Amino acid sequence: MRTIELNKRQEHILEIVKDNGPITGEQIADRLHLTRATLRPDLAILTMAGFLDARPRVGYFYTGKTGTQLLTENLNKIYVKEYQSIPVVVSENVSVYDAIVTMFLEDVGTLFVVDSKSCLVGVLSRKDLLRASIGKQELSTLPVNIIMTRMPNITTCEKEDLLINVAKDLIDKQIDAVPVVKPTENGDLEVLGRITKTNITKAFVSLAENN
Ligand code: ADP
């Protein structure tokens, strides 16, 4: 299984290197009746994707790695900070009504609730707000801190974490988003960003497109 779509020329280069490696870029170009410059982008793609390896003064050789091995290696190089989005936060004192308005206006599915120091105290999902809305309470006077999921039960991540581990958390905990946090000196968590299923899908697509 290949994880990225190779064009005909790249497939041809792979065959040449498989059969003749180590082989220089010049020699590959000769075999294909192309210039070295024309070949350069293809060689760069094949090397970056991990199909080929290049050694100075030796040339290119085939790594023999399968698509699955390369996918795993590449997944283990993607960090939260590369894909995180801006968090949408509300204060713990706002009403459920205002939180619903914010969710619509900001076009997000999860709000993070913060205290006066901008530190994480809770999470509000669409269902939390829907559940409160089908009750008999007055939404404009009901504070969000009554209905939110609160600390310390919040799954968080940090910007240096691997994105794949956040993806596992989303699945294991059956949630849609986690806040990206930074611990403060007094043990609180400052909210810096968010990772949602959309960010993970974007990473997945860029892996397939190899950029
Ligand atoms: P939805 O409710 O729209 O399906 P989720 O699946 O994200 O969205 O939320 C399910 C429940 O988990 C909600 O009660 C929500 O407050 C809670 N939740 C959401 N994100 C987190 C998180 N990062 N950590 C802990 N609980 C969360």
mmCIF file of C-alpha atoms and ligand atoms in Angstrom:
data_model
loop_
_atom_site.group_PDB
_atom_site.id
_atom_site.type_symbol
_atom_site.label_atom_id
_atom_site.label_comp_id
_atom_site.label_asym_id
_atom_site.label_seq_id
_atom_site.Cartn_x
_atom_site.Cartn_y
_atom_site.Cartn_z
ATOM 1 C CA MET A 1 0.000 0.000 0.000
ATOM 2 C CA ARG A 2 1.335 3.437 -0.940
ATOM 3 C CA THR A 3 0.320 6.324 1.312
ATOM 4 C CA ILE A 4 1.051 8.989 -1.277
ATOM 5 C CA GLU A 5 0.162 8.989 -4.923
ATOM 6 C CA LEU A 6 3.342 8.810 -7.041
ATOM 7 C CA ASN A 7 3.350 9.886 -10.671
ATOM 8 C CA LYS A 8 4.660 7.673 -13.488
ATOM 9 C CA ARG A 9 8.086 9.265 -13.515
ATOM 10 C CA GLN A 10 8.480 8.865 -9.743
ATOM 11 C CA GLU A 11 7.474 5.188 -10.001
ATOM 12 C CA HIS A 12 10.065 4.812 -12.767
ATOM 13 C CA ILE A 13 12.780 6.443 -10.645
ATOM 14 C CA LEU A 14 11.920 4.089 -7.777
ATOM 15 C CA GLU A 15 12.340 1.084 -10.085
ATOM 16 C CA ILE A 16 15.702 2.360 -11.337
ATOM 17 C CA VAL A 17 17.011 2.965 -7.825
ATOM 18 C CA LYS A 18 15.634 -0.366 -6.569
ATOM 19 C CA ASP A 19 17.507 -2.232 -9.302
ATOM 20 C CA ASN A 20 20.681 -0.140 -9.489
ATOM 21 C CA GLY A 21 21.139 1.720 -6.193
ATOM 22 C CA PRO A 22 23.221 3.300 -4.910
ATOM 23 C CA ILE A 23 23.008 5.459 -7.976
ATOM 24 C CA THR A 24 23.692 9.178 -8.466
ATOM 25 C CA GLY A 25 21.100 11.709 -9.587
ATOM 26 C CA GLU A 26 23.142 12.220 -12.738
ATOM 27 C CA GLN A 27 22.979 8.520 -13.596
ATOM 28 C CA ILE A 28 19.226 8.374 -12.973
ATOM 29 C CA ALA A 29 18.789 11.423 -15.222
ATOM 30 C CA ASP A 30 20.845 9.757 -17.979
ATOM 31 C CA ARG A 31 18.715 6.630 -17.877
ATOM 32 C CA LEU A 32 15.544 8.683 -18.187
ATOM 33 C CA HIS A 33 17.035 10.996 -20.839
ATOM 34 C CA LEU A 34 16.252 13.987 -18.661
ATOM 35 C CA THR A 35 18.341 16.711 -17.093
ATOM 36 C CA ARG A 36 19.334 16.542 -13.450
ATOM 37 C CA ALA A 37 17.392 19.784 -12.851
ATOM 38 C CA THR A 38 14.150 18.291 -14.238
ATOM 39 C CA LEU A 39 14.530 15.341 -11.926
ATOM 40 C CA ARG A 40 15.320 17.320 -8.799
ATOM 41 C CA PRO A 41 11.710 17.860 -7.556
ATOM 42 C CA ASP A 42 10.862 14.164 -8.011
ATOM 43 C CA LEU A 43 13.964 13.079 -6.129
ATOM 44 C CA ALA A 44 13.139 15.560 -3.373
ATOM 45 C CA ILE A 45 9.600 14.152 -3.032
ATOM 46 C CA LEU A 46 10.792 10.543 -2.988
ATOM 47 C CA THR A 47 13.446 11.353 -0.400
ATOM 48 C CA MET A 48 11.139 13.417 1.810
ATOM 49 C CA ALA A 49 8.459 10.748 1.681
ATOM 50 C CA GLY A 50 11.070 8.200 2.801
ATOM 51 C CA PHE A 51 11.061 5.903 -0.243
ATOM 52 C CA LEU A 52 14.642 6.874 -1.077
ATOM 53 C CA ASP A 53 17.597 7.881 0.993
ATOM 54 C CA ALA A 54 20.473 10.000 -0.279
ATOM 55 C CA ARG A 55 24.084 9.808 0.853
ATOM 56 C CA PRO A 56 26.577 12.465 -0.179
ATOM 57 C CA ARG A 57 29.081 11.159 -2.740
ATOM 58 C CA VAL A 58 27.323 7.773 -2.827
ATOM 59 C CA GLY A 59 23.947 8.501 -4.343
ATOM 60 C CA TYR A 60 20.367 7.402 -3.903
ATOM 61 C CA PHE A 61 19.289 4.056 -2.552
ATOM 62 C CA TYR A 62 15.950 2.400 -1.953
ATOM 63 C CA THR A 63 14.945 2.310 1.730
ATOM 64 C CA GLY A 64 12.684 -0.700 1.281
ATOM 65 C CA LYS A 65 10.146 0.806 3.669
ATOM 66 C CA THR A 66 6.510 -0.020 3.072
ATOM 67 C CA GLY A 67 3.834 2.631 2.808
ATOM 68 C CA THR A 68 2.544 1.686 6.255
ATOM 69 C CA GLN A 69 5.991 2.010 7.828
ATOM 70 C CA LEU A 70 6.436 5.420 6.240
ATOM 71 C CA LEU A 71 2.986 6.536 7.357
ATOM 72 C CA THR A 72 3.788 5.517 10.943
ATOM 73 C CA GLU A 73 7.136 7.328 10.839
ATOM 74 C CA ASN A 74 5.553 10.465 9.453
ATOM 75 C CA LEU A 75 2.682 10.397 11.966
ATOM 76 C CA ASN A 76 5.221 10.287 14.746
ATOM 77 C CA LYS A 77 6.718 13.553 13.535
ATOM 78 C CA ILE A 78 3.574 15.695 13.699
ATOM 79 C CA TYR A 79 3.194 17.858 16.784
ATOM 80 C CA VAL A 80 0.179 19.666 18.222
ATOM 81 C CA LYS A 81 1.773 23.099 17.665
ATOM 82 C CA GLU A 82 1.795 22.570 13.882
ATOM 83 C CA TYR A 83 -1.977 22.083 13.665
ATOM 84 C CA GLN A 84 -3.551 23.798 16.674
ATOM 85 C CA SER A 85 -6.266 26.440 16.140
ATOM 86 C CA ILE A 86 -7.140 29.505 18.152
ATOM 87 C CA PRO A 87 -9.269 28.560 21.193
ATOM 88 C CA VAL A 88 -12.725 29.998 21.682
ATOM 89 C CA VAL A 89 -13.218 30.704 25.377
ATOM 90 C CA VAL A 90 -15.987 32.068 27.585
ATOM 91 C CA SER A 91 -15.843 33.274 31.151
ATOM 92 C CA GLU A 92 -17.219 30.982 33.849
ATOM 93 C CA ASN A 93 -19.776 33.645 34.756
ATOM 94 C CA VAL A 94 -21.504 33.903 31.363
ATOM 95 C CA SER A 95 -24.972 32.475 30.917
ATOM 96 C CA VAL A 96 -25.817 29.350 28.968
ATOM 97 C CA TYR A 97 -27.729 31.612 26.580
ATOM 98 C CA ASP A 98 -24.600 33.690 25.856
ATOM 99 C CA ALA A 99 -22.509 30.532 25.446
ATOM 100 C CA ILE A 100 -24.954 29.266 22.814
ATOM 101 C CA VAL A 101 -24.732 32.593 20.977
ATOM 102 C CA THR A 102 -20.912 32.446 21.128
ATOM 103 C CA MET A 103 -20.887 28.911 19.777
ATOM 104 C CA PHE A 104 -22.967 30.012 16.774
ATOM 105 C CA LEU A 105 -21.072 33.239 16.148
ATOM 106 C CA GLU A 106 -17.641 31.614 16.422
ATOM 107 C CA ASP A 107 -18.758 28.545 14.473
ATOM 108 C CA VAL A 108 -17.180 26.001 16.848
ATOM 109 C CA GLY A 109 -18.470 22.861 18.515
ATOM 110 C CA THR A 110 -16.618 23.207 21.818
ATOM 111 C CA LEU A 111 -16.082 26.191 24.119
ATOM 112 C CA PHE A 112 -13.462 26.301 26.828
ATOM 113 C CA VAL A 113 -14.468 27.989 30.056
ATOM 114 C CA VAL A 114 -11.868 30.138 31.802
ATOM 115 C CA ASP A 115 -11.568 32.013 35.087
ATOM 116 C CA SER A 116 -10.582 35.651 35.545
ATOM 117 C CA LYS A 117 -6.903 34.727 34.991
ATOM 118 C CA SER A 118 -7.719 33.057 31.628
ATOM 119 C CA CYS A 119 -7.043 29.635 33.118
ATOM 120 C CA LEU A 120 -9.054 26.546 32.252
ATOM 121 C CA VAL A 121 -11.969 25.655 34.506
ATOM 122 C CA GLY A 122 -14.349 23.819 32.185
ATOM 123 C CA VAL A 123 -15.487 22.598 28.772
ATOM 124 C CA LEU A 124 -18.860 23.078 27.075
ATOM 125 C CA SER A 125 -19.867 20.903 24.152
ATOM 126 C CA ARG A 126 -22.880 21.204 21.877
ATOM 127 C CA LYS A 127 -24.662 18.467 23.781
ATOM 128 C CA ASP A 128 -24.027 20.130 27.149
ATOM 129 C CA LEU A 129 -25.784 23.231 25.844
ATOM 130 C CA LEU A 130 -28.581 21.260 24.195
ATOM 131 C CA ARG A 131 -29.177 19.297 27.385
ATOM 132 C CA ALA A 132 -29.499 22.532 29.375
ATOM 133 C CA SER A 133 -31.833 23.938 26.719
ATOM 134 C CA ILE A 134 -34.358 21.126 26.937
ATOM 135 C CA GLY A 135 -34.633 21.562 30.687
ATOM 136 C CA LYS A 136 -36.949 24.042 32.335
ATOM 137 C CA GLN A 137 -34.221 26.473 33.453
ATOM 138 C CA GLU A 138 -34.056 30.083 32.330
ATOM 139 C CA LEU A 139 -31.010 30.038 30.007
ATOM 140 C CA SER A 140 -30.164 33.725 30.305
ATOM 141 C CA THR A 141 -29.658 33.480 34.064
ATOM 142 C CA LEU A 142 -28.170 29.970 34.272
ATOM 143 C CA PRO A 143 -24.358 30.270 34.535
ATOM 144 C CA VAL A 144 -22.288 27.896 32.394
ATOM 145 C CA ASN A 145 -20.303 26.666 35.388
ATOM 146 C CA ILE A 146 -23.388 24.740 36.539
ATOM 147 C CA ILE A 147 -23.543 22.609 33.397
ATOM 148 C CA MET A 148 -19.941 22.428 32.103
ATOM 149 C CA THR A 149 -17.553 19.497 32.457
ATOM 150 C CA ARG A 150 -15.102 20.812 35.003
ATOM 151 C CA MET A 151 -11.501 20.462 36.062
ATOM 152 C CA PRO A 152 -9.848 18.118 36.935
ATOM 153 C CA ASN A 153 -11.879 15.941 34.548
ATOM 154 C CA ILE A 154 -10.710 17.707 31.409
ATOM 155 C CA THR A 155 -8.465 16.042 28.873
ATOM 156 C CA THR A 156 -5.830 18.514 27.724
ATOM 157 C CA CYS A 157 -2.680 18.516 25.606
ATOM 158 C CA GLU A 158 0.439 20.638 25.248
ATOM 159 C CA LYS A 159 1.981 22.079 22.119
ATOM 160 C CA GLU A 160 4.941 19.698 22.146
ATOM 161 C CA ASP A 161 2.688 16.600 22.298
ATOM 162 C CA LEU A 162 2.372 14.297 19.311
ATOM 163 C CA LEU A 163 -0.865 14.874 17.402
ATOM 164 C CA ILE A 164 -1.413 11.118 17.123
ATOM 165 C CA ASN A 165 -1.652 10.880 20.931
ATOM 166 C CA VAL A 166 -4.329 13.582 20.968
ATOM 167 C CA ALA A 167 -6.194 11.655 18.257
ATOM 168 C CA LYS A 168 -6.103 8.575 20.502
ATOM 169 C CA ASP A 169 -7.463 10.634 23.418
ATOM 170 C CA LEU A 170 -10.349 11.924 21.273
ATOM 171 C CA ILE A 171 -11.275 8.347 20.434
ATOM 172 C CA ASP A 172 -10.726 6.835 23.908
ATOM 173 C CA LYS A 173 -12.649 9.592 25.710
ATOM 174 C CA GLN A 174 -15.277 10.023 22.972
ATOM 175 C CA ILE A 175 -14.811 13.779 22.775
ATOM 176 C CA ASP A 176 -14.459 16.194 19.847
ATOM 177 C CA ALA A 177 -11.841 18.647 21.102
ATOM 178 C CA VAL A 178 -9.077 19.189 23.630
ATOM 179 C CA PRO A 179 -7.610 22.471 24.810
ATOM 180 C CA VAL A 180 -3.901 23.090 24.235
ATOM 181 C CA VAL A 181 -2.647 24.309 27.597
ATOM 182 C CA LYS A 182 0.457 25.578 29.339
ATOM 183 C CA PRO A 183 0.844 24.956 33.084
ATOM 184 C CA THR A 184 1.377 28.152 35.075
ATOM 185 C CA GLU A 185 3.628 28.489 38.114
ATOM 186 C CA ASN A 186 0.734 27.981 40.532
ATOM 187 C CA GLY A 187 -0.482 24.829 38.834
ATOM 188 C CA ASP A 188 -3.307 26.310 36.746
ATOM 189 C CA LEU A 189 -3.599 25.686 33.013
ATOM 190 C CA GLU A 190 -3.446 28.617 30.627
ATOM 191 C CA VAL A 191 -5.449 27.941 27.432
ATOM 192 C CA LEU A 192 -3.341 28.530 24.310
ATOM 193 C CA GLY A 193 -5.182 26.692 21.571
ATOM 194 C CA ARG A 194 -7.435 23.832 20.611
ATOM 195 C CA ILE A 195 -7.180 20.592 18.703
ATOM 196 C CA THR A 196 -10.390 19.239 17.214
ATOM 197 C CA LYS A 197 -11.266 16.390 14.896
ATOM 198 C CA THR A 198 -10.957 18.918 12.050
ATOM 199 C CA ASN A 199 -7.317 19.691 12.868
ATOM 200 C CA ILE A 200 -6.563 15.987 12.889
ATOM 201 C CA THR A 201 -8.335 15.509 9.576
ATOM 202 C CA LYS A 202 -6.223 18.335 8.117
ATOM 203 C CA ALA A 203 -3.033 16.616 9.283
ATOM 204 C CA PHE A 204 -4.255 13.373 7.746
ATOM 205 C CA VAL A 205 -4.926 15.063 4.389
ATOM 206 C CA SER A 206 -1.563 16.833 4.346
ATOM 207 C CA LEU A 207 0.164 13.500 5.024
ATOM 208 C CA ALA A 208 -1.575 12.058 1.982
ATOM 209 C CA GLU A 209 -0.535 15.076 -0.069
ATOM 210 C CA ASN A 210 2.950 14.919 1.443
ATOM 211 C CA ASN A 211 3.304 18.571 2.458
HETATM 212 P P1 ADP B 1 -20.837 16.644 21.872
HETATM 213 O O1 ADP B 1 -21.434 16.769 23.230
HETATM 214 O O2 ADP B 1 -21.218 17.761 20.958
HETATM 215 O O3 ADP B 1 -21.022 15.276 21.283
HETATM 216 P P2 ADP B 1 -18.185 15.990 22.831
HETATM 217 O O4 ADP B 1 -18.261 14.568 22.379
HETATM 218 O O5 ADP B 1 -16.891 16.719 22.632
HETATM 219 O O6 ADP B 1 -19.252 16.865 22.074
HETATM 220 O O7 ADP B 1 -18.556 16.078 24.371
HETATM 221 C C1 ADP B 1 -19.107 15.019 25.118
HETATM 222 C C2 ADP B 1 -18.984 15.338 26.608
HETATM 223 O O8 ADP B 1 -17.603 15.364 26.966
HETATM 224 C C3 ADP B 1 -19.556 16.692 27.006
HETATM 225 O O9 ADP B 1 -20.224 16.569 28.247
HETATM 226 C C4 ADP B 1 -18.339 17.606 27.163
HETATM 227 O O10 ADP B 1 -18.478 18.588 28.192
HETATM 228 C C5 ADP B 1 -17.252 16.610 27.530
HETATM 229 N N1 ADP B 1 -15.943 17.012 26.968
HETATM 230 C C6 ADP B 1 -15.697 17.585 25.778
HETATM 231 N N2 ADP B 1 -14.390 17.827 25.597
HETATM 232 C C7 ADP B 1 -13.788 17.388 26.721
HETATM 233 C C8 ADP B 1 -12.422 17.353 27.170
HETATM 234 N N3 ADP B 1 -11.412 17.816 26.425
HETATM 235 N N4 ADP B 1 -12.167 16.806 28.392
HETATM 236 C C9 ADP B 1 -13.177 16.319 29.148
HETATM 237 N N5 ADP B 1 -14.479 16.340 28.796
HETATM 238 C C10 ADP B 1 -14.773 16.868 27.600
#
